[in-house]
C-alpha atoms as one frame of an Amber mdcrd trajectory, in Angstrom:
protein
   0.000   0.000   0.000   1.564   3.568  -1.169  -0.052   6.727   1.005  -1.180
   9.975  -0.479   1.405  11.658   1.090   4.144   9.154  -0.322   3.515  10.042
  -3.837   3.976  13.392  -3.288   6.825  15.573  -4.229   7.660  17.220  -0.723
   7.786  21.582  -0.961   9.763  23.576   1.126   8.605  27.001   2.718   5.611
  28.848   2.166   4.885  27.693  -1.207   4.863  24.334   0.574   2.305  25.155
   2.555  -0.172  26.505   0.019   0.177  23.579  -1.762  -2.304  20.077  -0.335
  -0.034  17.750   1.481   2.983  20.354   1.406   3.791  19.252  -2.055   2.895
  18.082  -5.590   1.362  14.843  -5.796   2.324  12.755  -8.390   0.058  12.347
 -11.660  -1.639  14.818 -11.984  -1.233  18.832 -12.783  -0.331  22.257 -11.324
  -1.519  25.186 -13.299   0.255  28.260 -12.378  -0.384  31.645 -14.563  -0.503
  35.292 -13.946   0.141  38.740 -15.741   3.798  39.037 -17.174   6.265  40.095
 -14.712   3.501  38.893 -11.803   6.031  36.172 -11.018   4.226  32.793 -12.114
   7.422  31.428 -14.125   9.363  31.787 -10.589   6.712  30.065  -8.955   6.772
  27.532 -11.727  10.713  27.098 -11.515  10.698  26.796  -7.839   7.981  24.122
  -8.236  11.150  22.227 -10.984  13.167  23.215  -8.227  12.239  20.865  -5.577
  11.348  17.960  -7.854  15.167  18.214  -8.701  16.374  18.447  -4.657  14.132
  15.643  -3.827  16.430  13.743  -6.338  13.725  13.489  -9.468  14.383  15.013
 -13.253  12.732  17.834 -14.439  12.420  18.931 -18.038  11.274  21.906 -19.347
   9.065  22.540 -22.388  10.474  26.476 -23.771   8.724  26.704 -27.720   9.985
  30.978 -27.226  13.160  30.426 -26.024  12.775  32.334 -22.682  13.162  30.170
 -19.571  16.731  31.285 -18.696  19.204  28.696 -17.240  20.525  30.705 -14.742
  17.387  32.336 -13.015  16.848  28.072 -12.752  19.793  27.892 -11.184  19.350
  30.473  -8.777  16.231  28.859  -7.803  17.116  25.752  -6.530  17.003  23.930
  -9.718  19.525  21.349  -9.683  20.810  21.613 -13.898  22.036  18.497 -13.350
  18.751  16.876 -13.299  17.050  19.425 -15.760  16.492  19.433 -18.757  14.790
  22.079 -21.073  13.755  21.640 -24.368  13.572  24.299 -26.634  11.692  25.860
 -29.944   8.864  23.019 -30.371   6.318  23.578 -32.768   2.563  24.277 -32.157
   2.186  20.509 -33.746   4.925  18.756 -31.705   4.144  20.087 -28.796   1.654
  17.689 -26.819   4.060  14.859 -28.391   7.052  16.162 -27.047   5.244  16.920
 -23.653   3.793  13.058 -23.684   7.482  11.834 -24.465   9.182  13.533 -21.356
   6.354  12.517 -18.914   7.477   8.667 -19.939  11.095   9.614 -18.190  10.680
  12.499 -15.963   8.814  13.040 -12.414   8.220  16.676 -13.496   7.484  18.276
 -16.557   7.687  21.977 -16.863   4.960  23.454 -20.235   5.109  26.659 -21.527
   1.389  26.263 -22.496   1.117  27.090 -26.051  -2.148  28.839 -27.405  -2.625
  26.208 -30.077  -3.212  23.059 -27.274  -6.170  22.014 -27.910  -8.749  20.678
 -24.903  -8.569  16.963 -25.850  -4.706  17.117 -26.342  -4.587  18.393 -23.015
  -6.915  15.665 -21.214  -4.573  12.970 -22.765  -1.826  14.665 -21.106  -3.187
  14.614 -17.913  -3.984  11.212 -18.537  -0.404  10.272 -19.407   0.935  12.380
 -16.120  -1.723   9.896 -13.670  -0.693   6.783 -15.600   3.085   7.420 -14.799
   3.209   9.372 -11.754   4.207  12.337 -12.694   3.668  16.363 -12.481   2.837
  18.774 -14.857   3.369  22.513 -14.054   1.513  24.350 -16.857   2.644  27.729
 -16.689   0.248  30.042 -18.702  -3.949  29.196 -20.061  -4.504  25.228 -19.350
  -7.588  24.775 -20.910  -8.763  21.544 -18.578  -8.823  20.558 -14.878  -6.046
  21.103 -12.679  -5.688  19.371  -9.466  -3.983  23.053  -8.069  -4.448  26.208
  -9.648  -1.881  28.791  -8.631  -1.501  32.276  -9.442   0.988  34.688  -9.243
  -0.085  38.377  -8.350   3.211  40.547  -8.379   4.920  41.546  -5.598   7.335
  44.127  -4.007  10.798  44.761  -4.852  13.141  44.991  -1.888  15.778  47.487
  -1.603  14.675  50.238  -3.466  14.377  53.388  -2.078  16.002  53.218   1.052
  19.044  55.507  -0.190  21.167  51.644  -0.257  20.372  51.401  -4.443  20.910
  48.002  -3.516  18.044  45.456  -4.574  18.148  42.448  -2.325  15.193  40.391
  -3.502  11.333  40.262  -4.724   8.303  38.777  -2.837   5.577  37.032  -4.442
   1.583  37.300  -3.601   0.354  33.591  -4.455  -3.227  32.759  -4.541  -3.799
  29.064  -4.368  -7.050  27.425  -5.782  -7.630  23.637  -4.658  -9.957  21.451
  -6.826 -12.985  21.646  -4.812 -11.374  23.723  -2.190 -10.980  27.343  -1.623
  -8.356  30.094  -2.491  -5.720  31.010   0.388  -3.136  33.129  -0.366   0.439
  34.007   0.539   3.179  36.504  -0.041   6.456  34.390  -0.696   9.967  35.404
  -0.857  11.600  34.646  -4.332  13.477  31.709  -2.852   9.808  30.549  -1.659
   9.516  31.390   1.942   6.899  33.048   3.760   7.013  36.243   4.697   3.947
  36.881   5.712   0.311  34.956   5.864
């Protein structure tokens, strides 16, 4: 017998604690979006970012190029156990998404506006049949298990006569699948700061 909580990919911090169980449970899928600049690829990265320190791969799905290696790194994500794959067409794209959740605990999508609904059900379909995560960063079109959304934040440093920036928070709005929202503002390396 395997418990919930076992198939779950343990969170750290605050982001931890919005999430059910403290983490993401395997098979099934995390939808994270909000306005650009809001912070929702952080979120999304630090969500790679502890599949890769509890000792799982990661990939990531980039069609524009963006994701940069080094705000991964900074992040937690371990690039040793990361992998990011880059400039897939509209067409390839719920292939190449299908193929990684075969080897991967946790697959990373840059939702692209071409997925279609049915595409998207398969792939949830394939994430439950092998245990594994999808963060969908940007418009999933079906049922998430967790939606999360990133609503900006503060920039720290500024303005106190230093000129020094020392970090970012993040407001995070969690919804549950038959649950309610709770919210959070999180530090960018994912730690509360304040309920």
């Amino acid at each position: 017998m395997v418990f919930a909580h076992e198939r779950a990919i343990p969170v750290a911090g605050g982001l931890g604690e919005l999430l059910p169980m403290g983490g993401l449970q395997r098979g099934s899928v995390v939808a994270v979006d909000g306005l650009r600049g809001a912070g929702a690829t952080t979120v999304s990265l630090q969500l790679a970012a502890a599949a890769t320190a509890a000792g799982e791969w990661a990939a990531a799905v980039d069609p524009d190029a963006t994701l940069g290696g080094l705000a991964a790194t900074e992040l937690g994500v371990e690039p040793e156990r990361f992998v990011v794959v880059r400039g897939v067409p509209d067409d390839q794209w719920a292939a190449v998404v299908a193929a990684l959740l075969d080897g991967v605990a946790l697959v990373l999508v840059t939702v692209t506006p071409a997925l279609r609904a049915g595409d998207a059900r398969r792939l949830v379909a394939r994430a439950r049949e092998r245990d594994a995560v999808i963060v969908a960063l940007g418009a999933w079109p079906v049922e998430a298990a967790v939606r999360l959304r990133a609503d900006g934040g503060a920039w720290q440093g500024l303005g106190h006569g230093t000129g020094l920036l020392r970090g970012r928070t993040h407001d995070v709005a969690v919804v549950e699948h038959g649950a309610g929202t709770r919210s959070r503002t999180l530090t960018a390396d994912g730690l509360a700061r304040a309920g």
